Short mmCIF file of C-alpha atoms in Angstrom, two decimals:
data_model
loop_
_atom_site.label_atom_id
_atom_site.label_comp_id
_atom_site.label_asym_id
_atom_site.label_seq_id
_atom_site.Cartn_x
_atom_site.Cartn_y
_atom_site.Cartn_z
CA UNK A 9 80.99 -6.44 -28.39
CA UNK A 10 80.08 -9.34 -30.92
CA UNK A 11 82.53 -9.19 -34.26
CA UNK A 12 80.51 -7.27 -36.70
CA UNK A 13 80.10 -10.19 -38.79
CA UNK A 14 78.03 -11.63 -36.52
CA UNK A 15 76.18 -8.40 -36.62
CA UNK A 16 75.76 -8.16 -39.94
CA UNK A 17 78.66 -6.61 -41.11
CA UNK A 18 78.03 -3.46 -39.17
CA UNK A 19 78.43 -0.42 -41.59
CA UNK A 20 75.33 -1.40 -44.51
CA UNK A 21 71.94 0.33 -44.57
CA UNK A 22 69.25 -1.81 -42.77
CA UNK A 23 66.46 -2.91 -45.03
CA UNK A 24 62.41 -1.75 -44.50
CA UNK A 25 60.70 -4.78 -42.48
CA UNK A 26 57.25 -5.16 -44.21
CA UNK A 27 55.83 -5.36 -40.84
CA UNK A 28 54.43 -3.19 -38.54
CA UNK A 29 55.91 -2.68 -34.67
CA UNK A 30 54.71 -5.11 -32.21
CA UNK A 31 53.70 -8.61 -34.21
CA UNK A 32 51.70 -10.74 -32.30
CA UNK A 33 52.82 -14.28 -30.37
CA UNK A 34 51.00 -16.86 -30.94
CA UNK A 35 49.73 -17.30 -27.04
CA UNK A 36 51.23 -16.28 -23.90
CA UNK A 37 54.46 -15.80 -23.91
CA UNK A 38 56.03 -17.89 -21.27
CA UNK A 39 58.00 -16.53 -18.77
CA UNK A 40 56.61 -12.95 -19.78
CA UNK A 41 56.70 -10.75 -16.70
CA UNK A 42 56.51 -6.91 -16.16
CA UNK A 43 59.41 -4.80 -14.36
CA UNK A 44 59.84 -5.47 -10.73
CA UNK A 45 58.61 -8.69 -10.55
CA UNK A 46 60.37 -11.66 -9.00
CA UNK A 47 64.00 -11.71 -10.43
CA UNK A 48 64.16 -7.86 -10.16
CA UNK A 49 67.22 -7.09 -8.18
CA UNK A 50 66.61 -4.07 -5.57
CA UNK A 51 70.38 -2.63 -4.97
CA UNK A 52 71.08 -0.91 -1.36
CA UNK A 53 72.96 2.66 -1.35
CA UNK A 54 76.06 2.35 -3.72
CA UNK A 55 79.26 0.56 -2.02
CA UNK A 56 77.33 -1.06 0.81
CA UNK A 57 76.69 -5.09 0.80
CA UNK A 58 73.37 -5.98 -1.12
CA UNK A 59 70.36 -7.05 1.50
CA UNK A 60 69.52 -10.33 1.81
CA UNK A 61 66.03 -10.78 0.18
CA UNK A 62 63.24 -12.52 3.12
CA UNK A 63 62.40 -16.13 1.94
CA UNK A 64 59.03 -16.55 0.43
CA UNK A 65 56.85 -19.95 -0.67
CA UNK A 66 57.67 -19.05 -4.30
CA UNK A 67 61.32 -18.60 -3.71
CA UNK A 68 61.53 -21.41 -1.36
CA UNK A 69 59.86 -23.36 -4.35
CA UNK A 70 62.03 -21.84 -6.99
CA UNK A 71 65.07 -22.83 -4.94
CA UNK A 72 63.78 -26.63 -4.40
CA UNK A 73 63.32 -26.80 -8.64
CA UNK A 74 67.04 -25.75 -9.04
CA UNK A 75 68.10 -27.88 -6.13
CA UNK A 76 66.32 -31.27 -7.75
CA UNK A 77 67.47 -30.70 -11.43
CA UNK A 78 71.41 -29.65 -10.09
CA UNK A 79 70.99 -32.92 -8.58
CA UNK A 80 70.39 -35.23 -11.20
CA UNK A 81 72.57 -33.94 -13.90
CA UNK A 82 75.70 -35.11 -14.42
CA UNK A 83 78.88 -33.28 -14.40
CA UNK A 84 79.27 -32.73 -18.13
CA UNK A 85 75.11 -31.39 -18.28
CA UNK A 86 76.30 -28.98 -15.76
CA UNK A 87 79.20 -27.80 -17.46
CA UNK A 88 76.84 -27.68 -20.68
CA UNK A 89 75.10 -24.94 -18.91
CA UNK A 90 77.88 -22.79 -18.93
CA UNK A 91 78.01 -22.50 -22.04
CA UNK A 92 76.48 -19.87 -25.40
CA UNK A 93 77.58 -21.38 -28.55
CA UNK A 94 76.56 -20.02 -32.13
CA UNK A 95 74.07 -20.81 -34.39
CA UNK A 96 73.73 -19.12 -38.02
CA UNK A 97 70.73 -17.40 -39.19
CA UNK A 98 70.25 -19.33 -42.07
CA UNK A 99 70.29 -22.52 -40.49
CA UNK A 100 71.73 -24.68 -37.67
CA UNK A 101 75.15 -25.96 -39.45
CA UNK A 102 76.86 -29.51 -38.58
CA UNK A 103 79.42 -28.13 -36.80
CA UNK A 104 76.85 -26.01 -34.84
CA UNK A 105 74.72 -28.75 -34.61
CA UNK A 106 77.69 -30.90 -33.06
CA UNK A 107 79.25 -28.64 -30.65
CA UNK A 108 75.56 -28.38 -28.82
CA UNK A 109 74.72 -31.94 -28.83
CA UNK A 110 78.66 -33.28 -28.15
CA UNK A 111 78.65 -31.01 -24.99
CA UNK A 112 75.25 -30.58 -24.02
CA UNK A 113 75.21 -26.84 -24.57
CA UNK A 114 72.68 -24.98 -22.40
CA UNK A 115 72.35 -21.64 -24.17
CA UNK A 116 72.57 -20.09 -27.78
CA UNK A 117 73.37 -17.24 -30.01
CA UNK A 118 72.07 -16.66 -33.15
CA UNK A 119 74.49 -15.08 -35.39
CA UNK A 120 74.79 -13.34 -38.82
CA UNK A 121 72.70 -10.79 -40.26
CA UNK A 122 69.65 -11.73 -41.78
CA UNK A 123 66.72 -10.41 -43.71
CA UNK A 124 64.11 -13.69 -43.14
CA UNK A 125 61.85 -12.16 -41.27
CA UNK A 126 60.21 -14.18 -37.86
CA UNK A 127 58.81 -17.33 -39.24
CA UNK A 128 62.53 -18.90 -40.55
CA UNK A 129 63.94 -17.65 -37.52
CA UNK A 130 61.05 -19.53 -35.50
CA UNK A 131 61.39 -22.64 -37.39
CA UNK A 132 65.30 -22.47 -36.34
CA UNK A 133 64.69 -21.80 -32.50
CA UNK A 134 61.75 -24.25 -32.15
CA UNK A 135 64.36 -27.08 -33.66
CA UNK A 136 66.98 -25.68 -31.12
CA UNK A 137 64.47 -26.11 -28.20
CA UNK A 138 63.51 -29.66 -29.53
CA UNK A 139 66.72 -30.06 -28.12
CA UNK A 140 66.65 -29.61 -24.68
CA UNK A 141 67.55 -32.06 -22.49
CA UNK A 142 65.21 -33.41 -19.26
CA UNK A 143 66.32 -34.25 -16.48
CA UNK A 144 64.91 -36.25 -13.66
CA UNK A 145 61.50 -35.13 -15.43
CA UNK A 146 62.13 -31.73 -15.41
CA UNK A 147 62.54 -29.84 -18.93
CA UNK A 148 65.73 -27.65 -19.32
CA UNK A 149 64.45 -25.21 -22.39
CA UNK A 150 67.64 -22.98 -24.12
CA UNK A 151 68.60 -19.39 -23.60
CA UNK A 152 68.38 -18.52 -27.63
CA UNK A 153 70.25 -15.00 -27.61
CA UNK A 154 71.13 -12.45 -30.64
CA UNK A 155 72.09 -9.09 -30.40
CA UNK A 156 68.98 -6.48 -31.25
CA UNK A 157 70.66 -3.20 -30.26
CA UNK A 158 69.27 -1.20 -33.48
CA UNK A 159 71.05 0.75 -35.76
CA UNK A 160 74.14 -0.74 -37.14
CA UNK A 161 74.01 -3.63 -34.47
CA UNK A 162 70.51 -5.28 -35.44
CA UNK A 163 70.80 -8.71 -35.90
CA UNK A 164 67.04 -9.97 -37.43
CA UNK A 165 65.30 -8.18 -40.03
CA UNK A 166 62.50 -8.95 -42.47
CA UNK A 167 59.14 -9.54 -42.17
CA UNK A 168 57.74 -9.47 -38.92
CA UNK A 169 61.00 -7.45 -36.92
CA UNK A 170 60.66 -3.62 -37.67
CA UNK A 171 63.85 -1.50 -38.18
CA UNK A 172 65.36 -0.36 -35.00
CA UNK A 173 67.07 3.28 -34.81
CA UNK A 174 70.52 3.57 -33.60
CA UNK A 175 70.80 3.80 -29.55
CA UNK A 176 72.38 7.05 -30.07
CA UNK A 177 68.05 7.96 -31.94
CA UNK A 178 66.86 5.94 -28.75
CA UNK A 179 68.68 8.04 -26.15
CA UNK A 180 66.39 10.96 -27.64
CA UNK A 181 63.05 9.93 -27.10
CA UNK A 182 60.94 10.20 -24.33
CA UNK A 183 60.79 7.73 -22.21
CA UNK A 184 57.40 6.27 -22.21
CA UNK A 185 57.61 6.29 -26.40
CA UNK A 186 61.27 4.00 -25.56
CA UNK A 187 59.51 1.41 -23.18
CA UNK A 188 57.16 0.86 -26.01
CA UNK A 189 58.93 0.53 -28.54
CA UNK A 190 61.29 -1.74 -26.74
CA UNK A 191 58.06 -3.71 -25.70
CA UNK A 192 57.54 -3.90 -29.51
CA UNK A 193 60.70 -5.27 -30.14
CA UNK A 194 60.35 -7.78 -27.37
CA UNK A 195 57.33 -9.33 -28.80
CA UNK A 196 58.92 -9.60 -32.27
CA UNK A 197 61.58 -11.43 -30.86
CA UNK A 198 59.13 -13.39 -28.71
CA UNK A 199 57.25 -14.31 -32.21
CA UNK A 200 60.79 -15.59 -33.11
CA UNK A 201 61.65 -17.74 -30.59
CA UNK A 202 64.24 -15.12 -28.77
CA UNK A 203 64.26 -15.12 -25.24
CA UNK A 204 67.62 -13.19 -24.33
CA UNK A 205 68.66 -10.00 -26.48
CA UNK A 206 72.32 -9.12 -25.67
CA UNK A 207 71.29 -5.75 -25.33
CA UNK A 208 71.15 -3.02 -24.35
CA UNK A 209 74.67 -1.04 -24.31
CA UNK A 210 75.03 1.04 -21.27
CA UNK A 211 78.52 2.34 -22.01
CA UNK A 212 78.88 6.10 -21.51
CA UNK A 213 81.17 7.33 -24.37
CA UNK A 214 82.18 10.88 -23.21
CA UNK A 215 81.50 13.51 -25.68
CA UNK A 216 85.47 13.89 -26.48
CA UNK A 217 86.15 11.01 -27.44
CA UNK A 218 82.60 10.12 -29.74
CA UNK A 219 83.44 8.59 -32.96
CA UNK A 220 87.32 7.64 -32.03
CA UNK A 221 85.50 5.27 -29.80
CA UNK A 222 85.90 2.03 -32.07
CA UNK A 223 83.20 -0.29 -30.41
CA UNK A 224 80.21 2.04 -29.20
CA UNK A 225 81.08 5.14 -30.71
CA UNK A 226 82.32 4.99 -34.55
CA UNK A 227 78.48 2.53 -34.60
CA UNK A 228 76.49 5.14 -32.89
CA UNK A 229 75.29 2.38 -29.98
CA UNK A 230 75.64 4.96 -27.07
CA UNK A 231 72.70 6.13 -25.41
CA UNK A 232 74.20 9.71 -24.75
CA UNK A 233 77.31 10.91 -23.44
CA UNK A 234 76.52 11.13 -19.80
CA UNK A 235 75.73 8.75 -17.15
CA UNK A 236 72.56 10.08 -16.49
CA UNK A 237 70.83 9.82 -19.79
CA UNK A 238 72.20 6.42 -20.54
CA UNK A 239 70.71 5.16 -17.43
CA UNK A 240 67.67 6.55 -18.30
CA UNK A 241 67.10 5.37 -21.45
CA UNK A 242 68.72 2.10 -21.52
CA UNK A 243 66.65 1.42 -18.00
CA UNK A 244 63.35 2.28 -20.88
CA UNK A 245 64.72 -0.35 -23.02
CA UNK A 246 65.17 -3.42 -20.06
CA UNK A 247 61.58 -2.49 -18.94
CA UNK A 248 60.20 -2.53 -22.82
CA UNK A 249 61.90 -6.11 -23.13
CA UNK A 250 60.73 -7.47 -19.83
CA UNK A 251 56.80 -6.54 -20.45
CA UNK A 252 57.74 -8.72 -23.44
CA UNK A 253 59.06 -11.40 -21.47
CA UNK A 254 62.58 -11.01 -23.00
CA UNK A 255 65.34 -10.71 -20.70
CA UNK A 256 67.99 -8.33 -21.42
CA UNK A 257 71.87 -7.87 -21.45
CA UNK A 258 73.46 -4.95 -19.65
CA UNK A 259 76.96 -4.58 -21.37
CA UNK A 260 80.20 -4.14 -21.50
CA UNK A 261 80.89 -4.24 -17.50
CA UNK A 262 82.67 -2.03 -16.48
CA UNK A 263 82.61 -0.11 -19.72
CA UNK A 264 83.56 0.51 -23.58
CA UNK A 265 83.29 4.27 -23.75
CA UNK A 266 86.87 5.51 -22.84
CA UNK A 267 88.91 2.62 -24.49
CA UNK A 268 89.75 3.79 -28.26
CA UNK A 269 90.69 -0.07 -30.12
CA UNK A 270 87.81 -2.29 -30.38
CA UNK A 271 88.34 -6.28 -28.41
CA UNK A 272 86.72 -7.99 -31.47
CA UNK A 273 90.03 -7.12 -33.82
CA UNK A 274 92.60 -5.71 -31.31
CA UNK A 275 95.10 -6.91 -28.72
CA UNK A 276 95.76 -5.21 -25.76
CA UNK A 277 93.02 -2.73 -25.19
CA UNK A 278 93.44 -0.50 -22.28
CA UNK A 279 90.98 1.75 -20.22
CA UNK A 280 93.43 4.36 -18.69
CA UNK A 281 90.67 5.97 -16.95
CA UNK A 282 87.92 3.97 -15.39
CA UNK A 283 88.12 3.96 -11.82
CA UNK A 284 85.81 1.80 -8.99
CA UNK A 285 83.66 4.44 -8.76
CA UNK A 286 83.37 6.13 -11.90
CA UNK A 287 80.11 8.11 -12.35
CA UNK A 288 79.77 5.74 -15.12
CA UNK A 289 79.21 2.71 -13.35
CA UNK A 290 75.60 4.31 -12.63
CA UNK A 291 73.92 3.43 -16.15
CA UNK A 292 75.16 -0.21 -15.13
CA UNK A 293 73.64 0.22 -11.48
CA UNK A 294 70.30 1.85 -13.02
CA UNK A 295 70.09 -1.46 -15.60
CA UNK A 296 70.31 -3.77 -12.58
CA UNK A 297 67.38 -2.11 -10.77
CA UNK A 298 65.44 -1.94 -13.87
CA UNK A 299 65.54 -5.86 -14.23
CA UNK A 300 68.59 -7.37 -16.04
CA UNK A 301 69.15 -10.60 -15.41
CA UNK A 302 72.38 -10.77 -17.62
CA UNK A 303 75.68 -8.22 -17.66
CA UNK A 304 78.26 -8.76 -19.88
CA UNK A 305 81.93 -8.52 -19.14
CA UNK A 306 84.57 -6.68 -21.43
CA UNK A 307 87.54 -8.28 -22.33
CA UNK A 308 89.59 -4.73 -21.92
CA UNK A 309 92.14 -3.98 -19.76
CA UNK A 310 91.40 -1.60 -16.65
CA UNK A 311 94.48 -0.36 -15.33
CA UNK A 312 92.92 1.87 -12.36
CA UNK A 313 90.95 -1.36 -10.96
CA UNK A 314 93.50 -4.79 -12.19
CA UNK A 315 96.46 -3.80 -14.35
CA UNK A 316 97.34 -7.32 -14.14
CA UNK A 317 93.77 -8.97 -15.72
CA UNK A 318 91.34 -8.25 -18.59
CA UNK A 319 88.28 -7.43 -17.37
CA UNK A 320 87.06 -11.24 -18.18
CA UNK A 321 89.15 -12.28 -15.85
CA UNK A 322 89.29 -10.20 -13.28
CA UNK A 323 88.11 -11.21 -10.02
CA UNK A 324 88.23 -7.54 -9.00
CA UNK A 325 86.34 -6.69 -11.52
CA UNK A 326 83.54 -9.26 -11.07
CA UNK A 327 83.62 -10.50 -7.69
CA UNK A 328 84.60 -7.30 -6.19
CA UNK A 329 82.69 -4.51 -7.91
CA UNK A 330 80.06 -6.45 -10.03
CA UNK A 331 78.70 -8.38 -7.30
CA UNK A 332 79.82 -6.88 -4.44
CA UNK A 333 79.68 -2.93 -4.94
CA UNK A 334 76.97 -3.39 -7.86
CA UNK A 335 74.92 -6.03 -5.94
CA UNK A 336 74.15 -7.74 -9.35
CA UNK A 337 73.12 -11.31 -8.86
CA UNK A 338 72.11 -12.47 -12.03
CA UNK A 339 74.14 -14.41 -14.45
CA UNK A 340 77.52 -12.61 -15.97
CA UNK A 341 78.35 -13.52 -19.22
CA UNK A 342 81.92 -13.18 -21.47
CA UNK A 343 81.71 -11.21 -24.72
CA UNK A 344 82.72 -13.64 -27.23
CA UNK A 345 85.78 -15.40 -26.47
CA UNK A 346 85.73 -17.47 -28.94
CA UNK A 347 87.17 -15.69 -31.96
CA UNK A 348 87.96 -12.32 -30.86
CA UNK A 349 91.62 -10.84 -30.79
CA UNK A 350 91.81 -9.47 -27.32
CA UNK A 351 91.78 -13.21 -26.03
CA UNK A 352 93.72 -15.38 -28.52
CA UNK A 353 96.94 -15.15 -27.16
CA UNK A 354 95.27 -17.43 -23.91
CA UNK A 355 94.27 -20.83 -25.18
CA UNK A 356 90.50 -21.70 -25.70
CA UNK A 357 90.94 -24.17 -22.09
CA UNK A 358 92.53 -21.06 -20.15
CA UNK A 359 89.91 -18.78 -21.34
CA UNK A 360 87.22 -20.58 -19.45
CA UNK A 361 89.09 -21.77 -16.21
CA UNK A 362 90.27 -17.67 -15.90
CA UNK A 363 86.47 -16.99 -16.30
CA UNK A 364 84.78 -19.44 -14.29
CA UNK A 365 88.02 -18.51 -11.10
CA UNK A 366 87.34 -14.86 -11.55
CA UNK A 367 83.05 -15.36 -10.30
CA UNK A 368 82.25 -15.56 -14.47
CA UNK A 369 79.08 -17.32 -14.58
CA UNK A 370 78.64 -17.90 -19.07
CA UNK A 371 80.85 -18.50 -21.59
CA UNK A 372 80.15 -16.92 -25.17
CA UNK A 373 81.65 -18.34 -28.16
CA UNK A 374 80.76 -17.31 -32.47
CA UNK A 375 83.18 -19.97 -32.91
CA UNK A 376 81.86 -23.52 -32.35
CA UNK A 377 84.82 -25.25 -32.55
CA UNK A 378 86.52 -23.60 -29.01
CA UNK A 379 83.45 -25.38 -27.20
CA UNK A 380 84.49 -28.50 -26.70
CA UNK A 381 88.53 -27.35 -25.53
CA UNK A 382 86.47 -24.91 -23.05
CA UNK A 383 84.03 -27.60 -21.93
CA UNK A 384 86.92 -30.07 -22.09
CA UNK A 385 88.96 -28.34 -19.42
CA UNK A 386 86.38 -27.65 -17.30
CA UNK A 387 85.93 -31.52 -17.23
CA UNK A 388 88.95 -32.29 -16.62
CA UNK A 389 89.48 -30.01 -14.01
CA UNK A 390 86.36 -30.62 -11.69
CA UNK A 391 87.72 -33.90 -10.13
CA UNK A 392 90.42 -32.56 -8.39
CA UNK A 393 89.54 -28.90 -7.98
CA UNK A 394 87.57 -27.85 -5.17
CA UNK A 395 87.54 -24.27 -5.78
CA UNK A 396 86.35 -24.94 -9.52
CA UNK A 397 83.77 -26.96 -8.52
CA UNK A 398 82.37 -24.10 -6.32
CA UNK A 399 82.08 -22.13 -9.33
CA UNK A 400 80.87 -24.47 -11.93
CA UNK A 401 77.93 -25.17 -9.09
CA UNK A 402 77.27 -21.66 -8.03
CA UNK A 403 77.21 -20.91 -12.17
CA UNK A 404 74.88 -23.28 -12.80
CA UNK A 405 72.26 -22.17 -9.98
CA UNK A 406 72.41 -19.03 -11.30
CA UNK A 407 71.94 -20.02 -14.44
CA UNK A 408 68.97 -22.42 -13.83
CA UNK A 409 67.28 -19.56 -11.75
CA UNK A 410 67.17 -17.47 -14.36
CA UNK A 411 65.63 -19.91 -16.63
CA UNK A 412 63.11 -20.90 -13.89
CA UNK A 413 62.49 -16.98 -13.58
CA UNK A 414 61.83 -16.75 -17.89
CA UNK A 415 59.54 -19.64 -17.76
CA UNK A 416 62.41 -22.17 -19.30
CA UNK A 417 62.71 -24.09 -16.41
CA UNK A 418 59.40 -26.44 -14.92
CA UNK A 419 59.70 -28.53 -12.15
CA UNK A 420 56.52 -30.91 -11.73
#
């Protein structure tokens, strides 16, 4: 979870958007795409390896384009990649502005609650884009991110974005009337330049435990209190954002529901409970399925998988479960660990080498200044460490397939 700050504070009212549901783009969308198109990953039976997917011309081709850009940029462009750095709402900031261009950032988050409506927003992420880099000819656009959950945790309001219910409203409707609504919300975002929402929470908080639950709980983002409506209805929401050509965020890997402190303002949060196979885990296999490109790692401790790692970074965790039992091969991303309590004992350097060694893919920071020690020690490191450079590479491919996939990516 994102501090609440960066969610606009979390606990006030959201204000009427003078809008109706589903503003139109101007144009296409590029990259739009409906569920189960290329990019979709297609999981085998729980705990066995995923299936290698037959080569095609258009994955051959795809894999050429990310081959021919990863070859031209240089080592600090591809470190760039790995990294989400903030942005405020109400305009890009010098020390915003610097952190992107110093270290060639390749992704961003907007952050802070606002009330503008779509066309400041736009004018923000268009200047953002007029950003990206080329190389060797081929434009590298920007993953612009926020987090649209609804509820407590919606990030862009005003005219043109309509007021979204909490999850724990969403996990109620049928499913047809969630898919599009979601599609709704994907084409506001669209309208605003968005292309990534950090969304949509797939953490099961059992009914026990409901509002002690600091992170998903006390702010009503659950989609129900068992696994099987929470894969249900969050799989509504990925398929709602992907007819809108908005990738989505499955999050928090392997789960928020059972802890009781919140990562954003406490050290040291456990998960006593969550085992490899929880019956849990299913809302986060169901959002794979469905389409998301992105899953986002908690920075909690899970003492019945690594009692010795945060989740973050946990090869266990990631490498282990996420990829291996989960199948997921999209792009895994941190929760911000940039500002939040449950990393600042480990230096802003350390944060990203654990990462990137545990099969972490993107870094997310609210705090622009720990972007250049992260990117810095990545640096550093890639001249003498094989095993890092492995990473940083394999990162990066994923990375630039998933642009390619969202249309932010063209090669000739």
């Amino acid at each position: 979870m994102l501090p609440l700050t960066a969610c606009g504070g979390g606990t006030h009212n959201l204000p009427q958007a003078s809008t109706t549901p589903g503003a139109p783009t101007t144009g296409s969308p590029p990259g739009s795409r409906a569920a189960g198109t290329p990019g979709t990953t297609q999981l085998p039976h729980p705990g066995s390896p995923p299936l290698p997917a037959a080569p095609t011309a258009q994955t051959t081709q795809a894999t050429s384009c990310v081959d021919r850009v990863m070859a031209r940029m240089s080592a600090a462009q591809r470190v760039g990649q790995l990294f989400m750095s903030p942005v405020s709402t109400s305009g890009i900031a010098p020390a915003e502005s610097a952190a992107i261009r110093a270290h060639n950032v390749g992704s961003i988050f907007l952050m802070g609650h606002s009330n503008a409506g779509v066309r400041p927003i736009r004018t923000i992420t268009d200047q953002l884009q007029s950003t990206a880099q080329s190389v060797g000819g081929a434009k590298v656009r920007l993953f612009t991110a926020t987090d649209q959950e609804g509820g407590k945790v919606q990030i862009l309001n005003g005219p043109g974005f309509s007021p979204m219910p909490s999850a724990v409203v969403q996990g109620q409707w049928p499913v047809s009337r969630l898919q599009g609504q979601a599609a709704d919300w994907g084409r506001q975002l669209r309208a605003a330049g968005v292309n990534l929402d950090l969304a949509p929470v797939v953490d099961v908080v059992p009914a026990g435990i409901g509002t002690k639950n600091q992170p998903i709980g006390a702010l009503s983002r659950e989609y129900g209190d068992n696994p099987t409506t929470v894969a249900r209805q969050s799989s509504a929401f990925i398929r709602g954002l992907s007819q809108a050509g908005v990738d989505a965020t499955i999050k928090h890997f392997p789960g928020l529901g059972q802890v009781r402190g919140n990562t954003d303002f406490s050290a040291n949060v456990v998960d006593s409970l969550t085992q490899r196979n929880s019956p849990n885990l299913a809302a986060f296999r169901s959002g794979i399925q469905a389409g998301a490109r992105f899953t986002m790692v908690s920075s909690a401790t899970y003492t019945l998988i690594d009692r010795a790692h945060q989740a973050v970074f946990s090869s266990v965790v990631i490498r282990d479960m996420l990829r291996g039992t989960l199948g997921f091969n999209g792009v895994i991303i941190t929760d911000d660990v940039g500002h939040a309590a449950a990393v600042r004992a480990v230096p802003p350097g350390e944060r990203a080498l654990r990462f990137l060694a545990a099969g972490g893919n993107m870094i997310l920071t609210v705090d622009p200044s720990t972007v250049g020690p992260m990117a810095n020690a990545v640096l550093s490191r890639l001249g003498t460490d094989a095993a890092l450079r492995r990473n940083v590479d394999d990162s990066v491919r994923r990375i630039l397939t998933a642009k390619l996939q969202s249309g932010l990516l063209h090669c000739g």
